[in-house]
């Protein structure tokens, strides 16, 4: 009997990462949930296991290269890697943005993705049929006022995906970039505004049905389960009420 294919999901403690872990478990993957918050991923792994799926949790900070390398030693063969860990900090103009925020966003979004991808690429290749998903953002494709640091980091992830796809063509690994627009999750905007829930709520004010984490997980599940020779290079997904990063219909 063939072994159950394994899918690693980073940032699986909440939002899109947690929803993706659920989706991939339901698709029949053995999911390995990673995030810094061990209690959260352990609870989700237990929930999935109780539901009859295969799931394990591994506490990991994707910016810690030594820890990522240690984690990677567990895999000789890997089917799917979903690079989801990342996020935004602040929404200040370039003129006043905090360089520390810019640095941290680059570190978690770009270097985190680079670390995990480099460490697991040998196992993905060894599987003979590997898939790397990079969760960028519509912020990785065009900018908006106040988005500078986040947009720069997400452009970095977009470039990483495009470059890697060029470099590994001919190997049995595909690179899928999923770029969501406005997604309402429990933490994204609240983290961006450092716990200010009022400011976070304003992001979605009057917007008829922002995307949910499940909507994005659904697109990831679809892209990952296409036949091996089909590569969804870039999938942009926005709510119907959002036509661009700066054109959002609000009923206020
Ligand atoms: C999230 C999209 O519009 O907040 O990646 O930059 S946005």
PDB file of N, CA, C and O in Angstrom, residues 86-140:
ATOM      1  N   UNK A  86       3.272  34.161   8.133  1.00  0.00           N
ATOM      2  CA  UNK A  86       3.605  35.529   7.722  1.00  0.00           C
ATOM      3  C   UNK A  86       2.577  36.478   8.289  1.00  0.00           C
ATOM      4  O   UNK A  86       1.859  36.131   9.226  1.00  0.00           O
ATOM      5  N   UNK A  87       2.506  37.665   7.715  1.00  0.00           N
ATOM      6  CA  UNK A  87       1.508  38.612   8.197  1.00  0.00           C
ATOM      7  C   UNK A  87       1.979  40.052   8.088  1.00  0.00           C
ATOM      8  O   UNK A  87       3.088  40.317   7.620  1.00  0.00           O
ATOM      9  N   UNK A  88       1.096  40.956   8.492  1.00  0.00           N
ATOM     10  CA  UNK A  88       1.363  42.395   8.374  1.00  0.00           C
ATOM     11  C   UNK A  88       1.543  43.027   9.745  1.00  0.00           C
ATOM     12  O   UNK A  88       0.954  42.585  10.728  1.00  0.00           O
ATOM     13  N   UNK A  89       2.371  44.058   9.780  1.00  0.00           N
ATOM     14  CA  UNK A  89       2.571  44.838  11.008  1.00  0.00           C
ATOM     15  C   UNK A  89       2.505  46.316  10.652  1.00  0.00           C
ATOM     16  O   UNK A  89       3.385  46.830   9.963  1.00  0.00           O
ATOM     17  N   UNK A  90       1.461  46.977  11.093  1.00  0.00           N
ATOM     18  CA  UNK A  90       1.340  48.413  10.850  1.00  0.00           C
ATOM     19  C   UNK A  90       0.788  48.742   9.473  1.00  0.00           C
ATOM     20  O   UNK A  90       0.765  47.898   8.572  1.00  0.00           O
ATOM     21  N   UNK A  91       0.286  49.977   9.346  1.00  0.00           N
ATOM     22  CA  UNK A  91      -0.232  50.462   8.063  1.00  0.00           C
ATOM     23  C   UNK A  91       0.180  51.930   7.923  1.00  0.00           C
ATOM     24  O   UNK A  91      -0.611  52.794   7.559  1.00  0.00           O
ATOM     25  N   UNK A  92       1.440  52.177   8.248  1.00  0.00           N
ATOM     26  CA  UNK A  92       1.942  53.553   8.238  1.00  0.00           C
ATOM     27  C   UNK A  92       2.482  53.935   6.868  1.00  0.00           C
ATOM     28  O   UNK A  92       2.961  53.088   6.123  1.00  0.00           O
ATOM     29  N   UNK A  93       2.425  55.229   6.557  1.00  0.00           N
ATOM     30  CA  UNK A  93       3.037  55.670   5.297  1.00  0.00           C
ATOM     31  C   UNK A  93       4.544  55.430   5.313  1.00  0.00           C
ATOM     32  O   UNK A  93       5.146  55.301   6.397  1.00  0.00           O
ATOM     33  N   UNK A  94       5.126  55.398   4.137  1.00  0.00           N
ATOM     34  CA  UNK A  94       6.573  55.199   4.026  1.00  0.00           C
ATOM     35  C   UNK A  94       7.312  56.263   4.851  1.00  0.00           C
ATOM     36  O   UNK A  94       8.313  55.965   5.514  1.00  0.00           O
ATOM     37  N   UNK A  95       6.791  57.477   4.849  1.00  0.00           N
ATOM     38  CA  UNK A  95       7.470  58.588   5.533  1.00  0.00           C
ATOM     39  C   UNK A  95       7.672  58.350   7.025  1.00  0.00           C
ATOM     40  O   UNK A  95       8.638  58.837   7.615  1.00  0.00           O
ATOM     41  N   UNK A  96       6.759  57.582   7.634  1.00  0.00           N
ATOM     42  CA  UNK A  96       6.837  57.417   9.093  1.00  0.00           C
ATOM     43  C   UNK A  96       6.847  55.959   9.552  1.00  0.00           C
ATOM     44  O   UNK A  96       6.860  55.696  10.748  1.00  0.00           O
ATOM     45  N   UNK A  97       6.827  55.017   8.625  1.00  0.00           N
ATOM     46  CA  UNK A  97       6.812  53.603   9.017  1.00  0.00           C
ATOM     47  C   UNK A  97       8.041  53.220   9.831  1.00  0.00           C
ATOM     48  O   UNK A  97       9.124  53.775   9.634  1.00  0.00           O
ATOM     49  N   UNK A  98       7.859  52.272  10.723  1.00  0.00           N
ATOM     50  CA  UNK A  98       8.951  51.849  11.601  1.00  0.00           C
ATOM     51  C   UNK A  98       9.823  50.800  10.871  1.00  0.00           C
ATOM     52  O   UNK A  98       9.323  49.729  10.515  1.00  0.00           O
ATOM     53  N   UNK A  99      11.110  51.127  10.680  1.00  0.00           N
ATOM     54  CA  UNK A  99      11.979  50.145  10.002  1.00  0.00           C
ATOM     55  C   UNK A  99      11.963  48.772  10.680  1.00  0.00           C
ATOM     56  O   UNK A  99      12.120  47.750  10.004  1.00  0.00           O
ATOM     57  N   UNK A 100      11.732  48.748  11.988  1.00  0.00           N
ATOM     58  CA  UNK A 100      11.697  47.454  12.692  1.00  0.00           C
ATOM     59  C   UNK A 100      10.519  46.614  12.196  1.00  0.00           C
ATOM     60  O   UNK A 100      10.621  45.392  12.063  1.00  0.00           O
ATOM     61  N   UNK A 101       9.392  47.272  11.921  1.00  0.00           N
ATOM     62  CA  UNK A 101       8.230  46.549  11.380  1.00  0.00           C
ATOM     63  C   UNK A 101       8.551  46.000   9.988  1.00  0.00           C
ATOM     64  O   UNK A 101       8.230  44.860   9.675  1.00  0.00           O
ATOM     65  N   UNK A 102       9.162  46.842   9.167  1.00  0.00           N
ATOM     66  CA  UNK A 102       9.522  46.415   7.798  1.00  0.00           C
ATOM     67  C   UNK A 102      10.446  45.191   7.856  1.00  0.00           C
ATOM     68  O   UNK A 102      10.272  44.232   7.114  1.00  0.00           O
ATOM     69  N   UNK A 103      11.423  45.290   8.764  1.00  0.00           N
ATOM     70  CA  UNK A 103      12.401  44.198   8.891  1.00  0.00           C
ATOM     71  C   UNK A 103      11.701  42.912   9.328  1.00  0.00           C
ATOM     72  O   UNK A 103      11.952  41.839   8.796  1.00  0.00           O
ATOM     73  N   UNK A 104      10.827  43.059  10.320  1.00  0.00           N
ATOM     74  CA  UNK A 104      10.145  41.863  10.843  1.00  0.00           C
ATOM     75  C   UNK A 104       9.235  41.228   9.785  1.00  0.00           C
ATOM     76  O   UNK A 104       9.159  40.000   9.669  1.00  0.00           O
ATOM     77  N   UNK A 105       8.565  42.069   9.012  1.00  0.00           N
ATOM     78  CA  UNK A 105       7.690  41.517   7.957  1.00  0.00           C
ATOM     79  C   UNK A 105       8.513  40.808   6.883  1.00  0.00           C
ATOM     80  O   UNK A 105       8.109  39.780   6.356  1.00  0.00           O
ATOM     81  N   UNK A 106       9.674  41.379   6.561  1.00  0.00           N
ATOM     82  CA  UNK A 106      10.537  40.724   5.570  1.00  0.00           C
ATOM     83  C   UNK A 106      11.015  39.372   6.126  1.00  0.00           C
ATOM     84  O   UNK A 106      11.033  38.357   5.426  1.00  0.00           O
ATOM     85  N   UNK A 107      11.364  39.415   7.399  1.00  0.00           N
ATOM     86  CA  UNK A 107      11.885  38.216   8.062  1.00  0.00           C
ATOM     87  C   UNK A 107      10.837  37.088   8.090  1.00  0.00           C
ATOM     88  O   UNK A 107      11.127  35.954   7.706  1.00  0.00           O
ATOM     89  N   UNK A 108       9.621  37.381   8.521  1.00  0.00           N
ATOM     90  CA  UNK A 108       8.619  36.311   8.656  1.00  0.00           C
ATOM     91  C   UNK A 108       8.082  35.882   7.290  1.00  0.00           C
ATOM     92  O   UNK A 108       7.982  34.681   7.022  1.00  0.00           O
ATOM     93  N   UNK A 109       7.766  36.845   6.431  1.00  0.00           N
ATOM     94  CA  UNK A 109       7.138  36.480   5.155  1.00  0.00           C
ATOM     95  C   UNK A 109       8.147  35.911   4.151  1.00  0.00           C
ATOM     96  O   UNK A 109       7.886  34.885   3.526  1.00  0.00           O
ATOM     97  N   UNK A 110       9.270  36.591   3.983  1.00  0.00           N
ATOM     98  CA  UNK A 110      10.212  36.188   2.920  1.00  0.00           C
ATOM     99  C   UNK A 110      11.247  35.183   3.438  1.00  0.00           C
ATOM    100  O   UNK A 110      11.376  34.080   2.889  1.00  0.00           O
ATOM    101  N   UNK A 111      11.964  35.545   4.483  1.00  0.00           N
ATOM    102  CA  UNK A 111      13.016  34.646   4.986  1.00  0.00           C
ATOM    103  C   UNK A 111      12.398  33.373   5.568  1.00  0.00           C
ATOM    104  O   UNK A 111      12.946  32.281   5.404  1.00  0.00           O
ATOM    105  N   UNK A 112      11.247  33.511   6.222  1.00  0.00           N
ATOM    106  CA  UNK A 112      10.559  32.323   6.747  1.00  0.00           C
ATOM    107  C   UNK A 112      10.229  31.346   5.618  1.00  0.00           C
ATOM    108  O   UNK A 112      10.489  30.143   5.712  1.00  0.00           O
ATOM    109  N   UNK A 113       9.663  31.878   4.545  1.00  0.00           N
ATOM    110  CA  UNK A 113       9.326  31.038   3.384  1.00  0.00           C
ATOM    111  C   UNK A 113      10.592  30.454   2.764  1.00  0.00           C
ATOM    112  O   UNK A 113      10.636  29.277   2.381  1.00  0.00           O
ATOM    113  N   UNK A 114      11.624  31.273   2.669  1.00  0.00           N
ATOM    114  CA  UNK A 114      12.894  30.801   2.110  1.00  0.00           C
ATOM    115  C   UNK A 114      13.473  29.661   2.961  1.00  0.00           C
ATOM    116  O   UNK A 114      13.878  28.614   2.431  1.00  0.00           O
ATOM    117  N   UNK A 115      13.485  29.855   4.276  1.00  0.00           N
ATOM    118  CA  UNK A 115      14.035  28.834   5.181  1.00  0.00           C
ATOM    119  C   UNK A 115      13.345  27.491   5.001  1.00  0.00           C
ATOM    120  O   UNK A 115      13.997  26.451   4.806  1.00  0.00           O
ATOM    121  N   UNK A 116      12.025  27.504   5.080  1.00  0.00           N
ATOM    122  CA  UNK A 116      11.284  26.245   5.060  1.00  0.00           C
ATOM    123  C   UNK A 116      11.373  25.601   3.666  1.00  0.00           C
ATOM    124  O   UNK A 116      11.529  24.387   3.532  1.00  0.00           O
ATOM    125  N   UNK A 117      11.300  26.434   2.639  1.00  0.00           N
ATOM    126  CA  UNK A 117      11.371  25.904   1.274  1.00  0.00           C
ATOM    127  C   UNK A 117      12.735  25.278   1.003  1.00  0.00           C
ATOM    128  O   UNK A 117      12.822  24.166   0.463  1.00  0.00           O
ATOM    129  N   UNK A 118      13.793  25.969   1.382  1.00  0.00           N
ATOM    130  CA  UNK A 118      15.141  25.409   1.171  1.00  0.00           C
ATOM    131  C   UNK A 118      15.303  24.092   1.932  1.00  0.00           C
ATOM    132  O   UNK A 118      15.825  23.115   1.393  1.00  0.00           O
ATOM    133  N   UNK A 119      14.845  24.092   3.184  1.00  0.00           N
ATOM    134  CA  UNK A 119      15.062  22.911   4.030  1.00  0.00           C
ATOM    135  C   UNK A 119      14.278  21.694   3.529  1.00  0.00           C
ATOM    136  O   UNK A 119      14.746  20.560   3.653  1.00  0.00           O
ATOM    137  N   UNK A 120      13.093  21.933   2.962  1.00  0.00           N
ATOM    138  CA  UNK A 120      12.246  20.808   2.563  1.00  0.00           C
ATOM    139  C   UNK A 120      12.310  20.472   1.074  1.00  0.00           C
ATOM    140  O   UNK A 120      11.752  19.456   0.644  1.00  0.00           O
ATOM    141  N   UNK A 121      13.013  21.282   0.309  1.00  0.00           N
ATOM    142  CA  UNK A 121      13.089  21.032  -1.146  1.00  0.00           C
ATOM    143  C   UNK A 121      13.649  19.638  -1.477  1.00  0.00           C
ATOM    144  O   UNK A 121      13.109  18.960  -2.363  1.00  0.00           O
ATOM    145  N   UNK A 122      14.684  19.172  -0.784  1.00  0.00           N
ATOM    146  CA  UNK A 122      15.168  17.816  -1.090  1.00  0.00           C
ATOM    147  C   UNK A 122      14.088  16.743  -0.895  1.00  0.00           C
ATOM    148  O   UNK A 122      13.960  15.834  -1.723  1.00  0.00           O
ATOM    149  N   UNK A 123      13.293  16.855   0.167  1.00  0.00           N
ATOM    150  CA  UNK A 123      12.236  15.859   0.420  1.00  0.00           C
ATOM    151  C   UNK A 123      11.106  15.987  -0.602  1.00  0.00           C
ATOM    152  O   UNK A 123      10.528  14.987  -1.036  1.00  0.00           O
ATOM    153  N   UNK A 124      10.806  17.219  -0.996  1.00  0.00           N
ATOM    154  CA  UNK A 124       9.766  17.430  -2.014  1.00  0.00           C
ATOM    155  C   UNK A 124      10.217  16.820  -3.342  1.00  0.00           C
ATOM    156  O   UNK A 124       9.431  16.199  -4.057  1.00  0.00           O
ATOM    157  N   UNK A 125      11.486  16.998  -3.667  1.00  0.00           N
ATOM    158  CA  UNK A 125      12.026  16.444  -4.908  1.00  0.00           C
ATOM    159  C   UNK A 125      12.060  14.912  -4.828  1.00  0.00           C
ATOM    160  O   UNK A 125      11.680  14.225  -5.779  1.00  0.00           O
ATOM    161  N   UNK A 126      12.467  14.406  -3.671  1.00  0.00           N
ATOM    162  CA  UNK A 126      12.581  12.948  -3.490  1.00  0.00           C
ATOM    163  C   UNK A 126      11.235  12.255  -3.621  1.00  0.00           C
ATOM    164  O   UNK A 126      11.166  11.065  -3.966  1.00  0.00           O
ATOM    165  N   UNK A 127      10.150  12.978  -3.360  1.00  0.00           N
ATOM    166  CA  UNK A 127       8.813  12.369  -3.455  1.00  0.00           C
ATOM    167  C   UNK A 127       8.483  12.012  -4.905  1.00  0.00           C
ATOM    168  O   UNK A 127       7.586  11.222  -5.176  1.00  0.00           O
ATOM    169  N   UNK A 128       9.179  12.657  -5.832  1.00  0.00           N
ATOM    170  CA  UNK A 128       8.904  12.409  -7.245  1.00  0.00           C
ATOM    171  C   UNK A 128       7.697  13.183  -7.754  1.00  0.00           C
ATOM    172  O   UNK A 128       7.367  13.136  -8.947  1.00  0.00           O
ATOM    173  N   UNK A 129       7.025  13.894  -6.845  1.00  0.00           N
ATOM    174  CA  UNK A 129       5.815  14.640  -7.221  1.00  0.00           C
ATOM    175  C   UNK A 129       5.479  15.634  -6.101  1.00  0.00           C
ATOM    176  O   UNK A 129       4.529  15.445  -5.350  1.00  0.00           O
ATOM    177  N   UNK A 130       6.293  16.686  -6.006  1.00  0.00           N
ATOM    178  CA  UNK A 130       6.134  17.632  -4.896  1.00  0.00           C
ATOM    179  C   UNK A 130       5.401  18.907  -5.313  1.00  0.00           C
ATOM    180  O   UNK A 130       5.441  19.309  -6.472  1.00  0.00           O
ATOM    181  N   UNK A 131       4.743  19.521  -4.354  1.00  0.00           N
ATOM    182  CA  UNK A 131       4.046  20.788  -4.602  1.00  0.00           C
ATOM    183  C   UNK A 131       4.408  21.783  -3.513  1.00  0.00           C
ATOM    184  O   UNK A 131       4.276  21.484  -2.320  1.00  0.00           O
ATOM    185  N   UNK A 132       4.856  22.955  -3.940  1.00  0.00           N
ATOM    186  CA  UNK A 132       5.120  24.042  -2.992  1.00  0.00           C
ATOM    187  C   UNK A 132       4.054  25.103  -3.212  1.00  0.00           C
ATOM    188  O   UNK A 132       3.855  25.561  -4.341  1.00  0.00           O
ATOM    189  N   UNK A 133       3.364  25.469  -2.152  1.00  0.00           N
ATOM    190  CA  UNK A 133       2.399  26.567  -2.235  1.00  0.00           C
ATOM    191  C   UNK A 133       2.984  27.744  -1.471  1.00  0.00           C
ATOM    192  O   UNK A 133       3.490  27.590  -0.355  1.00  0.00           O
ATOM    193  N   UNK A 134       2.953  28.897  -2.099  1.00  0.00           N
ATOM    194  CA  UNK A 134       3.398  30.117  -1.430  1.00  0.00           C
ATOM    195  C   UNK A 134       2.200  31.057  -1.323  1.00  0.00           C
ATOM    196  O   UNK A 134       1.612  31.452  -2.329  1.00  0.00           O
ATOM    197  N   UNK A 135       1.817  31.348  -0.081  1.00  0.00           N
ATOM    198  CA  UNK A 135       0.711  32.264   0.164  1.00  0.00           C
ATOM    199  C   UNK A 135       1.258  33.674   0.127  1.00  0.00           C
ATOM    200  O   UNK A 135       1.855  34.126   1.111  1.00  0.00           O
ATOM    201  N   UNK A 136       1.110  34.318  -1.015  1.00  0.00           N
ATOM    202  CA  UNK A 136       1.534  35.722  -1.046  1.00  0.00           C
ATOM    203  C   UNK A 136       0.296  36.543  -0.740  1.00  0.00           C
ATOM    204  O   UNK A 136      -0.345  36.335   0.288  1.00  0.00           O
ATOM    205  N   UNK A 137      -0.067  37.414  -1.624  1.00  0.00           N
ATOM    206  CA  UNK A 137      -1.200  38.308  -1.375  1.00  0.00           C
ATOM    207  C   UNK A 137      -1.371  39.160  -2.614  1.00  0.00           C
ATOM    208  O   UNK A 137      -0.438  39.291  -3.418  1.00  0.00           O
ATOM    209  N   UNK A 138      -2.543  39.781  -2.757  1.00  0.00           N
ATOM    210  CA  UNK A 138      -2.657  40.782  -3.815  1.00  0.00           C
ATOM    211  C   UNK A 138      -1.694  41.934  -3.517  1.00  0.00           C
ATOM    212  O   UNK A 138      -1.332  42.681  -4.419  1.00  0.00           O
ATOM    213  N   UNK A 139      -1.272  42.031  -2.253  1.00  0.00           N
ATOM    214  CA  UNK A 139      -0.244  43.019  -1.889  1.00  0.00           C
ATOM    215  C   UNK A 139       1.115  42.643  -2.486  1.00  0.00           C
ATOM    216  O   UNK A 139       2.045  43.439  -2.470  1.00  0.00           O
ATOM    217  N   UNK A 140       1.222  41.439  -3.005  1.00  0.00           N
ATOM    218  CA  UNK A 140       2.459  41.020  -3.672  1.00  0.00           C
ATOM    219  C   UNK A 140       2.470  41.384  -5.141  1.00  0.00           C
ATOM    220  O   UNK A 140       3.454  41.128  -5.848  1.00  0.00           O
TER     221      UNK A 140
END
